[in-house]
Amino acid sequence: MSVLKIETRINEFLIIEDPHQNNLLGEVVEAKTYNRYIPLNIYGDFVDNSVLESLRALGYNIDDDTIYIAKVRLLNEALYPIQTGSDVRIPEFMEVKDIMIKSSTEEGLTLGVIKNTDDLAKDMDDEFKDLLYTFEEGGLIPQNEIPYILDLKSMHHYPHIGVFGGSGSGKSFGLRVVLEELMVQNIPTIVLDPHFEMDFGEVASYMEEKSIDFTDKFKCLQVGTHVGVKFEDLSAQDLKNLLHAASNLTDSMNNVVDILFKPRDSYYSFYNRMQMLTEAQEEGSLDRIENRINNANDNDERKAWLDRRDLFISYDKTCPYNSVRGIIWRLKRLGNDGVFSKDIKEIEDGLQNGKLIVIQGSTRILQVFSTYLLSNLYHKRRDYKDALYKKTTAEYFPPFLIVTDEAHNFAPKGYDSPSKSILKEISQEGRKYGVFLILATQRPTLLDETITAQLNTKLIFRTVRASDIQTIQEETDLTAEECRRLPYLRTGDVFISSANMGRTIFARIRAALTTSPHTLNPFDELKSKSKEDDDKFLNIIMSKLPINDIELAQVALEIEKETNITYTVNNLEERLKQMVDKNHIKKEETIFGYRYKV
Amino acid sequence: MDALNNKLKEKVVDLNTILTEKYGSILKMNRQEIRSFINNYVGHIKKMEKLDKDQLSIYQSKGGIVGVDGSVNKIGGAYPHFVEIYQALAKSTTHRDDNIVLADLYTPLYTEQEETTLENEVRIIDDKRNMKLSTIEVDAAIESVKNHKPYAILMDGGLIRYNINAHDRWMELRNLCEQEGVILVGVIKDIKTSIIGDKIKEVDKSIKDTFYDRELLFGQLDYGEMITINEEANRKEPKGYASIFLRSSLAPTVIGMDIIDSQREYIEEMARLIFTLTPENSRGVPLWLDIVDKEVLISDDMIKSMMEEYMDRGLYERFFISERDKRN
Ligand SMILES: Nc1ncnc2c1ncn2[C@@H]1O[C@H](COP(=O)(O)OP(=O)(O)O)[C@@H](O)[C@H]1O
Ligand SMILES: [Mg+2]
């Protein structure tokens, strides 16, 4: 506890000049103001201001009697009790440089400023000045405090970062700043972006020309449109993970995949095998299948039933009908999402080139896709490192970071999910291979606790929910006092608790250079999205018009071949009817049935 | 227990009867009557204005205002094993870092003269305290006149007691103030005079009791009103002072102020200064004197730790640690 004549603010640094031991450096953890002449309530009321004004006119400013009481936590424990009456002063920059700045600007991520260090920053080295702006109510503010530079290299010892904070507390904005810094350093990074907000193509409106062009540094890829899973490359385990992510698998279903899935299967070969098996199973018995073979109308039909019979004989016992149907249903669901329509080549290339790859998709699709993607990439990197170790050869694959918002959806506490097992593995072993996580969530309580425990650096933004504050108190070294402040933090202010720093730093995230393209009104967005879809669909079918209703199956097949987009007959008919409703095409009745035409 | 309570109840009822009898006639007088009596026989009731900033700035440029107050701490146990510590502080509004602090102490264990008869004990201690405390207060004021050259000095408490308790030093202070043109006033929170009561007895010969100004004036003045006591009414008080009563806060109590009579012309101005410096929600003391009071006050613990540090442990314990202290 120190009584001071200088005003102190919380998290400010002070040096206590104890005459009997070396200067002691401490951080203010509690600050109070007290004026003994203005006892706030002694006679039931405040001293009226006019009296204070009068004293001022007489030459006495009572504010000068204000004393500041600060509770100071020493950075290193003192060997002896501190001498009472020791002087206290604000340190010089050089005296705190080592504890404030752990990395050069070239090697670290300049995320913001350390709050309440403006006094220290005055005699700071030039290399740390004018690095950034903060964005406040009044607009852009030039940097006048010590920069907070996250030491990237230290991730090798203290891997993985957590970003916690309630909705609107500045998490996404903070992640954006982190990602901008990673791009500046050309760090290969995968971002899972369920909000479609991590686009860096747009300069923030407040930045004017003070920005950096990131266009060549990142790529936004949508699952199903730009990237997907190449079915032919899947292992049975990959496939099971994917299907499981679509919807939970029973043991029996897992078994079905193990039995029916053959290496190098295509989506169609696997699908057909299951389809034929179920058709055979629907017949009910070998006798009835034989019957079908014998009564076939033509050779093709005979051949088809012969195939079905073989499948039935091989698999009916081990693959129960319902389980096979379950796999079919899940497979179709993934297929309809476009998961199997592309591959991850573009992602791999991007990482090889030190780019930031943003994977966009709904949370559900990302859960599915990331499971496959992350284990794939992680194992490529691992294989490479292991090969180095064993002195064999493997293709180079770079170290990389994985960044995701809403991390509790990918690694939920309390139940298993495929994406969780790969994230867990990386959280525990990734350090060895140079694969690191940055996980953001507004619900730290819902994030898998094993993973949370592996997050060595935590950025904690405003948090209001009591259960989350509790989790934070348990999982970080924030003091009770700091936890008490959590609900009142300003948007963009953050406690950074890091094993590397050995203490908590109170910082403000800098102004991002870019902005999320999320400016579209969601209803405008719906409209323009459906217009886009319609155009796409019309493009596909225009050349095929007129289409008779008996040809629908044929047309669906053609479309699938040409565009990789799968329509069922019902789907296709539904879409054609919509186009008629919107007056894009016409529908007429003929003696053979309906016909759609231009 | 009940018997005890009943005895006490009887006593309280008795007290009420006695006070009702004594004050019956006075309490019956309405506010109007008392005020007109005061106006006719004691002094004019007058409404004051607060001083404006310009006026105060002039005071500031002429050296500011000094407040003087003293404090007493008693450490130890029963007679004669205790020590009284006296401190005086003169604090200027314009010389923030130049407080004048003087100190003295008294213990019956060591006296200049031999006075050990126990029956005089209380009186002697009181005398000593009054003398020593008044002396250092006056000395602090003298030093302040020399160092701060203030426009005015506000002493905490009436001036008259200095006449008795520190006569020589007081005369020096008076003369110095007159020479230097420093206005010297005393501010009296607890007025003990009976100027109005004496006048009532004089006018109404049937009244035998003495009534004190404090009781008579309670609630009779409006906020910001003062009574300049005319010389005739004041004549029973020691010569050489002029006095007024004023209500300086919203509390119904009235405080007093006196000034050396050679400076009588400033009496109203000084009353207005006190009015200006008094928070409306206070007991009526100007904030500046409250500030000086708080600053001169030291805690017993502080004094004890000082004695522990600067006295031989054996001596300190032998003489000044009471049984009660030991128990704590
Ligand atoms: N460091 C910051 N400086 C200035 N404004 C910020 C900062 N962080 C967030 N904001 C503002 O607050 C808004 C909400 O922040 P956001 O990051 O989207 O919250 P979250 O992702 O935690 O829900 C942002 O749109 C931005 O306008
Ligand atoms: Mg967000």
CSV table of N, CA and C in Angstrom, one decimal, chain A residues 308-378:
chain,number,residue,atom,x,y,z
A,308,ARG,N,-26.5,-57.2,-57.2
A,308,ARG,CA,-27.1,-57.0,-56.0
A,308,ARG,C,-27.0,-58.3,-55.1
A,309,ARG,N,-27.2,-59.4,-55.8
A,309,ARG,CA,-27.2,-60.6,-55.1
A,309,ARG,C,-25.8,-60.9,-54.5
A,310,ASP,N,-24.7,-60.6,-55.2
A,310,ASP,CA,-23.4,-60.7,-54.7
A,310,ASP,C,-23.2,-59.9,-53.4
A,311,LEU,N,-23.6,-58.6,-53.5
A,311,LEU,CA,-23.5,-57.7,-52.4
A,311,LEU,C,-24.3,-58.3,-51.2
A,312,PHE,N,-25.5,-58.8,-51.5
A,312,PHE,CA,-26.3,-59.3,-50.4
A,312,PHE,C,-25.6,-60.4,-49.7
A,313,ILE,N,-25.0,-61.3,-50.5
A,313,ILE,CA,-24.4,-62.5,-49.9
A,313,ILE,C,-23.2,-62.1,-49.1
A,314,SER,N,-22.5,-61.1,-49.6
A,314,SER,CA,-21.2,-60.7,-48.8
A,314,SER,C,-21.6,-59.9,-47.6
A,315,TYR,N,-22.6,-59.0,-47.7
A,315,TYR,CA,-22.7,-58.0,-46.6
A,315,TYR,C,-24.0,-58.0,-45.8
A,316,ASP,N,-25.0,-58.7,-46.2
A,316,ASP,CA,-26.3,-58.6,-45.5
A,316,ASP,C,-26.1,-58.9,-44.0
A,317,LYS,N,-25.3,-59.9,-43.7
A,317,LYS,CA,-25.2,-60.3,-42.3
A,317,LYS,C,-24.5,-59.2,-41.5
A,318,THR,N,-23.4,-58.5,-42.1
A,318,THR,CA,-22.6,-57.6,-41.3
A,318,THR,C,-23.1,-56.2,-41.4
A,319,CYS,N,-23.9,-55.9,-42.4
A,319,CYS,CA,-24.4,-54.5,-42.5
A,319,CYS,C,-25.9,-54.4,-42.5
A,320,PRO,N,-26.4,-54.1,-41.3
A,320,PRO,CA,-27.8,-54.0,-41.1
A,320,PRO,C,-28.4,-52.9,-42.0
A,321,TYR,N,-29.6,-53.2,-42.6
A,321,TYR,CA,-30.2,-52.3,-43.5
A,321,TYR,C,-30.3,-50.9,-43.0
A,322,ASN,N,-30.8,-50.7,-41.7
A,322,ASN,CA,-30.9,-49.4,-41.2
A,322,ASN,C,-29.6,-48.6,-41.1
A,323,SER,N,-28.6,-49.3,-40.7
A,323,SER,CA,-27.3,-48.6,-40.6
A,323,SER,C,-26.8,-48.2,-42.0
A,324,VAL,N,-27.0,-49.0,-43.0
A,324,VAL,CA,-26.6,-48.6,-44.3
A,324,VAL,C,-27.4,-47.4,-44.8
A,325,ARG,N,-28.7,-47.5,-44.5
A,325,ARG,CA,-29.6,-46.3,-44.9
A,325,ARG,C,-29.0,-45.0,-44.2
A,326,GLY,N,-28.6,-45.2,-42.9
A,326,GLY,CA,-28.1,-44.1,-42.1
A,326,GLY,C,-26.9,-43.5,-42.8
A,327,ILE,N,-26.0,-44.3,-43.3
A,327,ILE,CA,-24.8,-43.8,-43.9
A,327,ILE,C,-25.2,-43.1,-45.2
A,328,ILE,N,-26.1,-43.7,-46.0
A,328,ILE,CA,-26.5,-43.1,-47.2
A,328,ILE,C,-27.1,-41.7,-47.0
A,329,TRP,N,-27.9,-41.6,-46.0
A,329,TRP,CA,-28.5,-40.3,-45.7
A,329,TRP,C,-27.5,-39.3,-45.3
A,330,ARG,N,-26.5,-39.7,-44.5
A,330,ARG,CA,-25.5,-38.7,-44.1
A,330,ARG,C,-24.6,-38.3,-45.3
A,331,LEU,N,-24.3,-39.4,-46.1
A,331,LEU,CA,-23.4,-39.1,-47.3
A,331,LEU,C,-24.1,-38.1,-48.2
A,332,LYS,N,-25.4,-38.3,-48.5
A,332,LYS,CA,-26.1,-37.4,-49.4
A,332,LYS,C,-26.2,-36.0,-48.8
A,333,ARG,N,-26.3,-35.9,-47.5
A,333,ARG,CA,-26.4,-34.6,-46.9
A,333,ARG,C,-25.1,-33.9,-47.1
A,334,LEU,N,-24.0,-34.5,-46.9
A,334,LEU,CA,-22.7,-33.9,-47.2
A,334,LEU,C,-22.5,-33.6,-48.7
A,335,GLY,N,-23.0,-34.5,-49.5
A,335,GLY,CA,-22.9,-34.3,-50.9
A,335,GLY,C,-23.7,-33.1,-51.4
A,336,ASN,N,-24.9,-32.9,-50.8
A,336,ASN,CA,-25.7,-31.8,-51.2
A,336,ASN,C,-25.1,-30.5,-50.7
A,337,ASP,N,-24.3,-30.5,-49.6
A,337,ASP,CA,-23.6,-29.3,-49.2
A,337,ASP,C,-22.4,-29.0,-50.0
A,338,GLY,N,-22.1,-29.9,-51.0
A,338,GLY,CA,-21.0,-29.6,-51.8
A,338,GLY,C,-19.7,-30.0,-51.2
A,339,VAL,N,-19.7,-30.7,-50.1
A,339,VAL,CA,-18.5,-31.0,-49.4
A,339,VAL,C,-17.5,-31.8,-50.3
A,340,PHE,N,-18.1,-32.6,-51.1
A,340,PHE,CA,-17.2,-33.5,-51.9
A,340,PHE,C,-16.9,-32.9,-53.3
A,341,SER,N,-17.3,-31.7,-53.5
A,341,SER,CA,-17.2,-31.2,-54.9
A,341,SER,C,-15.8,-30.6,-55.3
A,342,LYS,N,-15.0,-30.4,-54.3
A,342,LYS,CA,-13.7,-29.8,-54.6
A,342,LYS,C,-12.6,-30.4,-53.7
A,343,ASP,N,-11.4,-29.9,-53.8
A,343,ASP,CA,-10.4,-30.5,-52.9
A,343,ASP,C,-9.7,-29.4,-52.1
A,344,ILE,N,-8.7,-29.7,-51.4
A,344,ILE,CA,-8.0,-28.7,-50.5
A,344,ILE,C,-6.7,-28.2,-51.0
A,345,LYS,N,-6.5,-28.5,-52.3
A,345,LYS,CA,-5.2,-28.1,-53.0
A,345,LYS,C,-4.9,-26.6,-52.8
A,346,GLU,N,-6.0,-25.8,-53.0
A,346,GLU,CA,-5.8,-24.4,-52.9
A,346,GLU,C,-5.4,-23.9,-51.5
A,347,ILE,N,-5.9,-24.6,-50.6
A,347,ILE,CA,-5.5,-24.3,-49.2
A,347,ILE,C,-4.1,-24.7,-48.9
A,348,GLU,N,-3.7,-25.8,-49.4
A,348,GLU,CA,-2.3,-26.3,-49.2
A,348,GLU,C,-1.3,-25.3,-49.8
A,349,ASP,N,-1.7,-25.0,-51.1
A,349,ASP,CA,-0.8,-24.1,-51.8
A,349,ASP,C,-0.7,-22.7,-51.1
A,350,GLY,N,-1.8,-22.2,-50.6
A,350,GLY,CA,-1.8,-21.0,-49.9
A,350,GLY,C,-0.9,-21.0,-48.7
A,351,LEU,N,-1.0,-22.1,-47.9
A,351,LEU,CA,-0.1,-22.2,-46.7
A,351,LEU,C,1.3,-22.3,-47.1
A,352,GLN,N,1.6,-23.0,-48.2
A,352,GLN,CA,3.0,-23.1,-48.6
A,352,GLN,C,3.5,-21.8,-49.0
A,353,ASN,N,2.6,-20.9,-49.4
A,353,ASN,CA,3.1,-19.6,-49.8
A,353,ASN,C,3.0,-18.5,-48.7
A,354,GLY,N,2.8,-19.0,-47.5
A,354,GLY,CA,2.7,-18.0,-46.4
A,354,GLY,C,1.5,-17.2,-46.3
A,355,LYS,N,0.4,-17.7,-46.9
A,355,LYS,CA,-0.8,-16.9,-46.9
A,355,LYS,C,-1.8,-17.2,-45.8
A,356,LEU,N,-2.7,-16.3,-45.6
A,356,LEU,CA,-3.8,-16.5,-44.7
A,356,LEU,C,-5.0,-17.0,-45.4
A,357,ILE,N,-5.4,-18.2,-45.1
A,357,ILE,CA,-6.5,-18.8,-45.8
A,357,ILE,C,-7.8,-18.8,-44.9
A,358,VAL,N,-8.8,-18.1,-45.4
A,358,VAL,CA,-10.0,-18.0,-44.6
A,358,VAL,C,-11.0,-19.0,-45.2
A,359,ILE,N,-11.4,-19.9,-44.4
A,359,ILE,CA,-12.4,-20.9,-44.8
A,359,ILE,C,-13.8,-20.5,-44.3
A,360,GLN,N,-14.7,-20.3,-45.3
A,360,GLN,CA,-16.0,-19.8,-44.9
A,360,GLN,C,-17.0,-20.8,-45.1
A,361,GLY,N,-18.0,-20.8,-44.3
A,361,GLY,CA,-19.1,-21.8,-44.4
A,361,GLY,C,-20.0,-21.7,-43.1
A,362,SER,N,-21.1,-22.3,-43.1
A,362,SER,CA,-21.9,-22.3,-41.9
A,362,SER,C,-21.2,-23.1,-40.8
A,363,THR,N,-21.6,-22.9,-39.6
A,363,THR,CA,-20.9,-23.6,-38.5
A,363,THR,C,-20.9,-25.1,-38.7
A,364,ARG,N,-22.1,-25.6,-39.2
A,364,ARG,CA,-22.2,-27.0,-39.4
A,364,ARG,C,-21.2,-27.5,-40.4
A,365,ILE,N,-21.2,-26.9,-41.5
A,365,ILE,CA,-20.3,-27.3,-42.6
A,365,ILE,C,-18.8,-27.2,-42.2
A,366,LEU,N,-18.5,-26.1,-41.5
A,366,LEU,CA,-17.1,-25.9,-41.0
A,366,LEU,C,-16.7,-27.0,-40.0
A,367,GLN,N,-17.7,-27.4,-39.2
A,367,GLN,CA,-17.4,-28.5,-38.3
A,367,GLN,C,-17.0,-29.7,-39.0
A,368,VAL,N,-17.7,-30.0,-40.1
A,368,VAL,CA,-17.4,-31.2,-40.9
A,368,VAL,C,-16.1,-31.1,-41.6
A,369,PHE,N,-16.0,-29.9,-42.3
A,369,PHE,CA,-14.9,-29.7,-43.2
A,369,PHE,C,-13.6,-29.6,-42.4
A,370,SER,N,-13.6,-28.8,-41.3
A,370,SER,CA,-12.4,-28.6,-40.5
A,370,SER,C,-11.9,-29.9,-40.0
A,371,THR,N,-12.7,-30.8,-39.6
A,371,THR,CA,-12.3,-32.1,-39.1
A,371,THR,C,-11.3,-32.7,-40.1
A,372,TYR,N,-11.8,-32.8,-41.3
A,372,TYR,CA,-11.0,-33.4,-42.4
A,372,TYR,C,-9.8,-32.5,-42.7
A,373,LEU,N,-10.0,-31.2,-42.8
A,373,LEU,CA,-9.0,-30.3,-43.3
A,373,LEU,C,-7.8,-30.3,-42.2
A,374,LEU,N,-8.2,-30.0,-41.0
A,374,LEU,CA,-7.2,-29.8,-40.0
A,374,LEU,C,-6.3,-31.1,-39.8
A,375,SER,N,-7.0,-32.3,-39.7
A,375,SER,CA,-6.2,-33.4,-39.5
A,375,SER,C,-5.3,-33.7,-40.7
A,376,ASN,N,-5.8,-33.4,-41.9
A,376,ASN,CA,-5.1,-33.6,-43.1
A,376,ASN,C,-3.8,-32.7,-43.1
A,377,LEU,N,-4.0,-31.4,-42.8
A,377,LEU,CA,-2.9,-30.5,-42.8
A,377,LEU,C,-1.9,-30.8,-41.6
A,378,TYR,N,-2.5,-31.1,-40.5
A,378,TYR,CA,-1.7,-31.3,-39.3
A,378,TYR,C,-0.8,-32.5,-39.6
